mmCIF file of C-alpha atoms in Angstrom:
data_model
loop_
_atom_site.group_PDB
_atom_site.id
_atom_site.type_symbol
_atom_site.label_atom_id
_atom_site.label_comp_id
_atom_site.label_asym_id
_atom_site.label_seq_id
_atom_site.Cartn_x
_atom_site.Cartn_y
_atom_site.Cartn_z
ATOM 1 C CA MET A 13 259.421 -38.620 25.234
ATOM 2 C CA ARG A 14 258.845 -42.555 23.015
ATOM 3 C CA ILE A 15 256.472 -43.668 20.495
ATOM 4 C CA LEU A 16 255.288 -46.155 18.866
ATOM 5 C CA ALA A 17 253.583 -45.414 14.905
ATOM 6 C CA THR A 18 250.819 -47.903 13.766
ATOM 7 C CA ASN A 19 248.094 -48.319 12.026
ATOM 8 C CA ASP A 20 246.141 -51.506 9.464
ATOM 9 C CA ASP A 21 246.247 -49.300 6.903
ATOM 10 C CA GLY A 22 249.513 -51.213 6.447
ATOM 11 C CA ILE A 23 253.660 -49.691 5.821
ATOM 12 C CA ASN A 24 253.125 -48.837 2.966
ATOM 13 C CA ALA A 25 249.549 -46.113 3.074
ATOM 14 C CA ASP A 26 250.218 -42.355 3.749
ATOM 15 C CA GLY A 27 248.304 -41.655 6.800
ATOM 16 C CA LEU A 28 250.957 -43.233 8.607
ATOM 17 C CA TRP A 29 253.921 -41.458 6.782
ATOM 18 C CA HIS A 30 252.126 -37.849 7.634
ATOM 19 C CA LEU A 31 251.788 -39.274 11.421
ATOM 20 C CA VAL A 32 255.026 -40.572 11.526
ATOM 21 C CA GLU A 33 256.349 -37.439 10.610
ATOM 22 C CA ALA A 34 254.860 -34.671 12.471
ATOM 23 C CA VAL A 35 255.598 -36.721 15.830
ATOM 24 C CA SER A 36 258.810 -36.917 14.781
ATOM 25 C CA GLU A 37 259.257 -33.248 16.482
ATOM 26 C CA VAL A 38 257.960 -34.417 19.926
ATOM 27 C CA GLY A 39 260.396 -37.346 20.892
ATOM 28 C CA GLU A 40 261.894 -40.728 19.465
ATOM 29 C CA VAL A 41 259.838 -42.844 16.942
ATOM 30 C CA VAL A 42 259.271 -46.604 16.244
ATOM 31 C CA VAL A 43 257.177 -48.047 13.764
ATOM 32 C CA VAL A 44 256.030 -51.149 13.655
ATOM 33 C CA ALA A 45 252.928 -52.236 11.108
ATOM 34 C CA PRO A 46 251.059 -54.064 8.857
ATOM 35 C CA ASP A 47 253.305 -54.941 6.034
ATOM 36 C CA ARG A 48 249.616 -55.333 3.706
ATOM 37 C CA ASP A 49 246.050 -53.897 4.298
ATOM 38 C CA GLN A 50 245.000 -55.002 7.800
ATOM 39 C CA SER A 51 241.341 -52.742 7.856
ATOM 40 C CA GLY A 52 238.492 -54.329 9.775
ATOM 41 C CA VAL A 53 240.367 -57.540 12.155
ATOM 42 C CA GLY A 54 240.072 -55.774 14.711
ATOM 43 C CA THR A 55 241.561 -57.749 17.487
ATOM 44 C CA SER A 56 242.200 -60.094 16.744
ATOM 45 C CA VAL A 57 245.796 -62.475 16.903
ATOM 46 C CA SER A 58 247.734 -64.412 15.475
ATOM 47 C CA LEU A 59 247.817 -67.983 17.649
ATOM 48 C CA HIS A 60 248.925 -70.167 15.634
ATOM 49 C CA GLN A 61 251.015 -69.230 13.250
ATOM 50 C CA PRO A 62 254.138 -68.050 12.649
ATOM 51 C CA VAL A 63 254.845 -63.772 11.708
ATOM 52 C CA ARG A 64 257.114 -62.492 10.985
ATOM 53 C CA VAL A 65 258.835 -59.292 10.941
ATOM 54 C CA ARG A 66 260.940 -58.132 8.721
ATOM 55 C CA GLU A 67 262.786 -54.588 9.151
ATOM 56 C CA ILE A 68 262.655 -51.725 6.482
ATOM 57 C CA ARG A 69 263.966 -48.571 5.169
ATOM 58 C CA SER A 70 261.544 -45.208 6.132
ATOM 59 C CA PRO A 71 261.389 -42.643 4.755
ATOM 60 C CA VAL A 72 261.297 -40.589 7.412
ATOM 61 C CA ARG A 73 265.166 -39.979 8.144
ATOM 62 C CA GLY A 74 266.296 -41.488 12.287
ATOM 63 C CA VAL A 75 263.171 -43.629 12.453
ATOM 64 C CA ARG A 76 263.208 -46.920 12.708
ATOM 65 C CA CYS A 77 260.745 -49.342 10.841
ATOM 66 C CA TYR A 78 259.535 -52.833 11.002
ATOM 67 C CA ALA A 79 256.845 -54.070 9.505
ATOM 68 C CA VAL A 80 254.897 -56.644 10.432
ATOM 69 C CA GLU A 81 252.876 -60.624 8.785
ATOM 70 C CA GLY A 82 250.508 -59.736 11.360
ATOM 71 C CA THR A 83 247.697 -58.196 12.723
ATOM 72 C CA PRO A 84 247.968 -54.578 14.325
ATOM 73 C CA ALA A 85 247.150 -55.730 17.023
ATOM 74 C CA ASP A 86 250.273 -58.823 16.712
ATOM 75 C CA SER A 87 252.561 -55.487 15.800
ATOM 76 C CA VAL A 88 251.746 -53.923 18.601
ATOM 77 C CA ILE A 89 252.568 -57.168 20.646
ATOM 78 C CA LEU A 90 255.311 -57.652 19.038
ATOM 79 C CA ALA A 91 257.067 -54.611 19.405
ATOM 80 C CA LEU A 92 256.269 -53.525 23.046
ATOM 81 C CA GLY A 93 256.453 -57.333 23.833
ATOM 82 C CA VAL A 94 260.137 -58.535 21.768
ATOM 83 C CA LEU A 95 261.349 -55.650 19.254
ATOM 84 C CA LEU A 96 261.985 -52.432 21.218
ATOM 85 C CA ASP A 97 263.950 -52.715 24.279
ATOM 86 C CA ASP A 98 263.316 -49.230 25.861
ATOM 87 C CA GLN A 99 259.833 -47.809 28.143
ATOM 88 C CA ILE A 100 257.362 -46.525 25.587
ATOM 89 C CA ASP A 101 255.397 -43.537 26.164
ATOM 90 C CA LEU A 102 253.097 -43.604 23.557
ATOM 91 C CA VAL A 103 251.195 -45.193 21.115
ATOM 92 C CA VAL A 104 249.696 -43.731 17.870
ATOM 93 C CA SER A 105 247.376 -45.384 15.582
ATOM 94 C CA GLY A 106 246.149 -44.435 12.206
ATOM 95 C CA ILE A 107 245.639 -41.634 10.193
ATOM 96 C CA ASN A 108 243.044 -43.859 8.929
ATOM 97 C CA GLU A 109 241.395 -43.678 5.956
ATOM 98 C CA GLY A 110 237.646 -43.048 7.059
ATOM 99 C CA ALA A 111 236.149 -43.031 9.456
ATOM 100 C CA ASN A 112 236.022 -45.308 13.148
ATOM 101 C CA LEU A 113 232.990 -44.345 14.538
ATOM 102 C CA GLY A 114 229.916 -46.275 16.766
ATOM 103 C CA SER A 115 230.187 -49.798 17.276
ATOM 104 C CA ASP A 116 232.434 -49.748 14.178
ATOM 105 C CA VAL A 117 235.315 -49.734 16.228
ATOM 106 C CA LEU A 118 234.726 -53.019 17.383
ATOM 107 C CA ILE A 119 236.122 -53.474 14.074
ATOM 108 C CA SER A 120 238.564 -51.338 13.651
ATOM 109 C CA GLY A 121 242.019 -52.404 12.922
ATOM 110 C CA THR A 122 243.303 -49.222 14.193
ATOM 111 C CA VAL A 123 241.532 -48.107 16.916
ATOM 112 C CA SER A 124 242.379 -52.053 17.718
ATOM 113 C CA ALA A 125 246.459 -51.302 17.585
ATOM 114 C CA ALA A 126 246.094 -48.541 19.827
ATOM 115 C CA LEU A 127 243.896 -50.421 22.828
ATOM 116 C CA GLN A 128 246.816 -53.156 22.905
ATOM 117 C CA GLY A 129 248.751 -49.688 23.851
ATOM 118 C CA TYR A 130 246.535 -49.326 26.701
ATOM 119 C CA LEU A 131 245.863 -52.766 28.321
ATOM 120 C CA LEU A 132 249.319 -52.364 28.856
ATOM 121 C CA GLY A 133 249.377 -49.363 30.660
ATOM 122 C CA ILE A 134 250.325 -47.408 27.527
ATOM 123 C CA PRO A 135 248.311 -44.152 26.306
ATOM 124 C CA ALA A 136 246.964 -44.002 22.900
ATOM 125 C CA ILE A 137 245.643 -42.131 20.532
ATOM 126 C CA ALA A 138 243.907 -43.814 17.115
ATOM 127 C CA LEU A 139 243.169 -40.934 14.497
ATOM 128 C CA SER A 140 240.762 -41.455 11.338
ATOM 129 C CA VAL A 141 239.556 -39.262 8.807
ATOM 130 C CA GLY A 142 236.295 -39.363 7.889
ATOM 131 C CA SER A 143 237.049 -39.980 3.993
ATOM 132 C CA LEU A 144 238.384 -42.030 1.473
ATOM 133 C CA GLU A 145 239.536 -39.426 -0.900
ATOM 134 C CA ASN A 146 241.606 -36.351 -1.200
ATOM 135 C CA VAL A 147 242.076 -36.977 2.645
ATOM 136 C CA HIS A 148 243.430 -33.882 5.036
ATOM 137 C CA PHE A 149 246.249 -36.268 6.651
ATOM 138 C CA ASP A 150 247.879 -32.033 7.749
ATOM 139 C CA VAL A 151 244.781 -31.772 10.600
ATOM 140 C CA ALA A 152 245.206 -35.090 11.900
ATOM 141 C CA ALA A 153 248.745 -35.215 11.991
ATOM 142 C CA ARG A 154 249.394 -31.519 13.653
ATOM 143 C CA LEU A 155 246.515 -33.087 16.157
ATOM 144 C CA ALA A 156 248.467 -35.836 17.397
ATOM 145 C CA VAL A 157 251.606 -33.509 17.781
ATOM 146 C CA VAL A 158 248.524 -31.444 19.890
ATOM 147 C CA MET A 159 247.966 -34.480 21.581
ATOM 148 C CA ALA A 160 252.172 -36.547 22.332
ATOM 149 C CA ARG A 161 253.011 -32.581 23.642
ATOM 150 C CA MET A 162 250.242 -32.941 25.738
ATOM 151 C CA ILE A 163 251.255 -36.258 28.018
ATOM 152 C CA GLN A 164 254.496 -35.166 27.249
ATOM 153 C CA ALA A 165 253.597 -32.450 29.996
ATOM 154 C CA GLU A 166 251.417 -34.715 32.159
ATOM 155 C CA ALA A 167 248.463 -32.738 30.532
ATOM 156 C CA LEU A 168 245.689 -35.793 30.408
ATOM 157 C CA PRO A 169 245.393 -38.729 32.497
ATOM 158 C CA TRP A 170 247.948 -41.587 32.042
ATOM 159 C CA GLN A 171 245.478 -44.225 32.070
ATOM 160 C CA MET A 172 243.907 -43.689 28.816
ATOM 161 C CA LEU A 173 243.165 -44.787 25.405
ATOM 162 C CA LEU A 174 241.291 -41.559 22.273
ATOM 163 C CA ASN A 175 239.282 -42.443 19.737
ATOM 164 C CA ILE A 176 239.555 -39.357 17.457
ATOM 165 C CA ASN A 177 237.838 -38.554 13.922
ATOM 166 C CA LEU A 178 238.042 -35.819 11.964
ATOM 167 C CA PRO A 179 235.867 -34.184 9.210
ATOM 168 C CA ASN A 180 237.421 -34.739 5.574
ATOM 169 C CA LEU A 181 238.428 -30.721 5.792
ATOM 170 C CA PRO A 182 241.061 -27.641 6.256
ATOM 171 C CA LEU A 183 241.343 -26.689 10.002
ATOM 172 C CA ASP A 184 240.084 -23.142 8.633
ATOM 173 C CA GLN A 185 236.618 -25.051 7.757
ATOM 174 C CA ILE A 186 236.550 -27.428 10.881
ATOM 175 C CA GLN A 187 234.176 -26.446 13.749
ATOM 176 C CA GLY A 188 235.857 -27.430 16.486
ATOM 177 C CA ILE A 189 236.939 -30.785 18.907
ATOM 178 C CA GLU A 190 233.344 -32.027 20.800
ATOM 179 C CA PHE A 191 234.798 -34.284 23.406
ATOM 180 C CA THR A 192 231.967 -37.742 22.747
ATOM 181 C CA GLN A 193 230.734 -40.857 23.042
ATOM 182 C CA LEU A 194 230.352 -43.646 20.601
ATOM 183 C CA GLY A 195 227.281 -43.418 18.852
ATOM 184 C CA ASN A 196 224.997 -46.498 18.563
ATOM 185 C CA ILE A 197 225.314 -47.007 15.160
ATOM 186 C CA ALA A 198 228.165 -49.070 12.138
ATOM 187 C CA TYR A 199 228.020 -49.731 8.409
ATOM 188 C CA PRO A 200 225.325 -52.493 7.392
ATOM 189 C CA SER A 201 226.849 -55.173 6.154
ATOM 190 C CA GLY A 202 225.818 -56.179 2.257
ATOM 191 C CA ILE A 203 226.810 -59.572 0.610
ATOM 192 C CA LYS A 204 227.801 -60.599 -2.643
ATOM 193 C CA GLU A 205 227.799 -63.766 -4.634
ATOM 194 C CA ARG A 206 229.977 -64.945 -6.925
ATOM 195 C CA GLN A 207 229.922 -67.851 -8.632
ATOM 196 C CA HIS A 208 232.537 -69.779 -10.222
ATOM 197 C CA GLY A 209 231.971 -72.846 -12.173
ATOM 198 C CA LYS A 210 230.605 -75.570 -8.836
ATOM 199 C CA ARG A 211 232.267 -72.923 -6.546
ATOM 200 C CA ARG A 212 230.213 -70.549 -4.561
ATOM 201 C CA HIS A 213 231.620 -67.433 -3.742
ATOM 202 C CA PHE A 214 231.790 -64.457 -1.272
ATOM 203 C CA TRP A 215 231.933 -61.249 -0.403
ATOM 204 C CA ILE A 216 231.326 -59.218 2.881
ATOM 205 C CA VAL A 217 231.078 -55.363 2.084
ATOM 206 C CA ARG A 218 230.469 -52.820 3.959
ATOM 207 C CA SER A 219 227.139 -50.955 2.738
ATOM 208 C CA LYS A 220 227.162 -46.475 3.108
ATOM 209 C CA SER A 221 225.993 -46.235 6.248
ATOM 210 C CA GLU A 222 222.579 -43.232 7.439
ATOM 211 C CA TRP A 223 225.654 -41.013 9.400
ATOM 212 C CA GLU A 224 227.084 -40.363 5.275
ATOM 213 C CA SER A 225 224.022 -40.299 3.500
ATOM 214 C CA LYS A 226 222.658 -37.403 6.365
ATOM 215 C CA GLU A 227 219.757 -37.145 4.504
ATOM 216 C CA GLY A 228 216.155 -37.636 6.835
ATOM 217 C CA TRP A 229 218.402 -39.145 10.340
ATOM 218 C CA GLU A 230 219.985 -37.132 12.975
ATOM 219 C CA PRO A 231 222.689 -39.049 16.008
ATOM 220 C CA GLU A 232 222.124 -37.896 18.694
ATOM 221 C CA GLU A 233 223.711 -34.840 20.329
ATOM 222 C CA GLY A 234 227.400 -35.346 21.876
ATOM 223 C CA THR A 235 227.836 -38.480 19.615
ATOM 224 C CA ASP A 236 231.208 -39.252 17.620
ATOM 225 C CA ILE A 237 229.231 -39.244 15.360
ATOM 226 C CA TRP A 238 227.165 -36.141 15.708
ATOM 227 C CA ALA A 239 230.354 -34.521 16.204
ATOM 228 C CA LEU A 240 231.320 -36.051 12.648
ATOM 229 C CA LEU A 241 228.330 -34.725 10.307
ATOM 230 C CA LYS A 242 228.802 -31.127 12.661
ATOM 231 C CA ASP A 243 232.072 -31.323 10.678
ATOM 232 C CA ARG A 244 234.062 -31.075 14.373
ATOM 233 C CA ILE A 245 236.342 -33.099 15.992
ATOM 234 C CA SER A 246 235.296 -36.359 17.619
ATOM 235 C CA ILE A 247 237.490 -36.912 20.645
ATOM 236 C CA THR A 248 235.671 -40.268 22.415
ATOM 237 C CA PRO A 249 237.121 -41.384 25.491
ATOM 238 C CA LEU A 250 237.314 -45.938 26.232
ATOM 239 C CA HIS A 251 237.904 -48.618 28.331
ATOM 240 C CA SER A 252 238.425 -51.896 27.734
ATOM 241 C CA ASN A 253 235.468 -53.026 30.179
ATOM 242 C CA LEU A 254 232.249 -53.963 27.844
ATOM 243 C CA THR A 255 230.118 -55.447 30.218
ATOM 244 C CA SER A 256 226.797 -54.454 29.994
ATOM 245 C CA PRO A 257 225.542 -51.804 33.656
ATOM 246 C CA THR A 258 221.549 -52.364 33.052
ATOM 247 C CA ALA A 259 222.014 -56.497 31.454
ATOM 248 C CA LEU A 260 223.590 -57.233 34.540
ATOM 249 C CA SER A 261 221.332 -55.979 37.102
ATOM 250 C CA ALA A 262 218.263 -56.550 35.446
ATOM 251 C CA LEU A 263 220.574 -60.890 35.091
ATOM 252 C CA LYS A 264 220.967 -60.512 39.000
ATOM 253 C CA ARG A 265 217.503 -60.494 39.234
ATOM 254 C CA LEU A 266 217.215 -63.001 37.651
ATOM 255 C CA SER A 267 219.928 -65.226 39.146
ATOM 256 C CA ASN A 268 218.332 -68.286 41.368
ATOM 257 C CA THR A 269 215.483 -68.660 38.826
ATOM 258 C CA ILE A 270 218.023 -69.187 35.930
ATOM 259 C CA PHE A 271 219.770 -71.856 38.480
ATOM 260 C CA GLN A 272 217.041 -73.209 39.370
ATOM 261 C CA ASP A 273 215.918 -74.107 36.146
ATOM 262 C CA LEU A 274 219.067 -75.315 35.416
ATOM 263 C CA GLY A 275 218.482 -78.513 37.778
ATOM 264 C CA LYS A 276 214.593 -79.647 36.160
ATOM 265 C CA PRO A 277 214.521 -82.273 33.758
ATOM 266 C CA PRO A 278 214.297 -81.538 30.735
ATOM 267 C CA GLU A 279 210.394 -81.367 29.205
#
């Protein structure tokens, strides 16, 4: 089995190398990841500028490693398009420091890197742990091994994108696994303004979300946020079709009206 490992926290992130060391027992691993932190860039692709790649020494023996001066999506696109000659059987992205839950998957570099593999027909897994401090990478790394072996044994669908979030707990304190859907919540963004002479600068910051505060709010049962609050592992199967069936049905009923109004002269 050949595995492509990547992330959005950058090539030197601890979570990446915990992941690589673990899945190396399943097969051959190649690392292609951003050369710096690219958190929150989503599916951004460097279309109008050169993307430089350099091969660097890997801290894990027998693993080839490439640092990309670009985004997580760039890394996977280049890996699968030009850097790697042989077929990749699995893309794993992570292990991210901090959860990727609900609609935040839309801006997650971790999830977006896995998505690029999925779009090219390769099973892909994004792994995140719900903490930024003293992260328990070991449980997530072992889960990656379990899932990789299941894919290797063809026990899971081949065309698959999984978003996995784990509570930041040792294994004996985790309350089980839930197969979930995305919760309807994202981190609220705040804006901080700074003045430097006549120039104004703005910082977009992520405020603490409702799911982290755990007070006065109960997420919908069966969602990824609900699972993490219950100290359970959340595994959410994703797909790339963002179409809203409800809105689509409503719009179809209005199609003639919209087209007729388009031909009316402006009032």
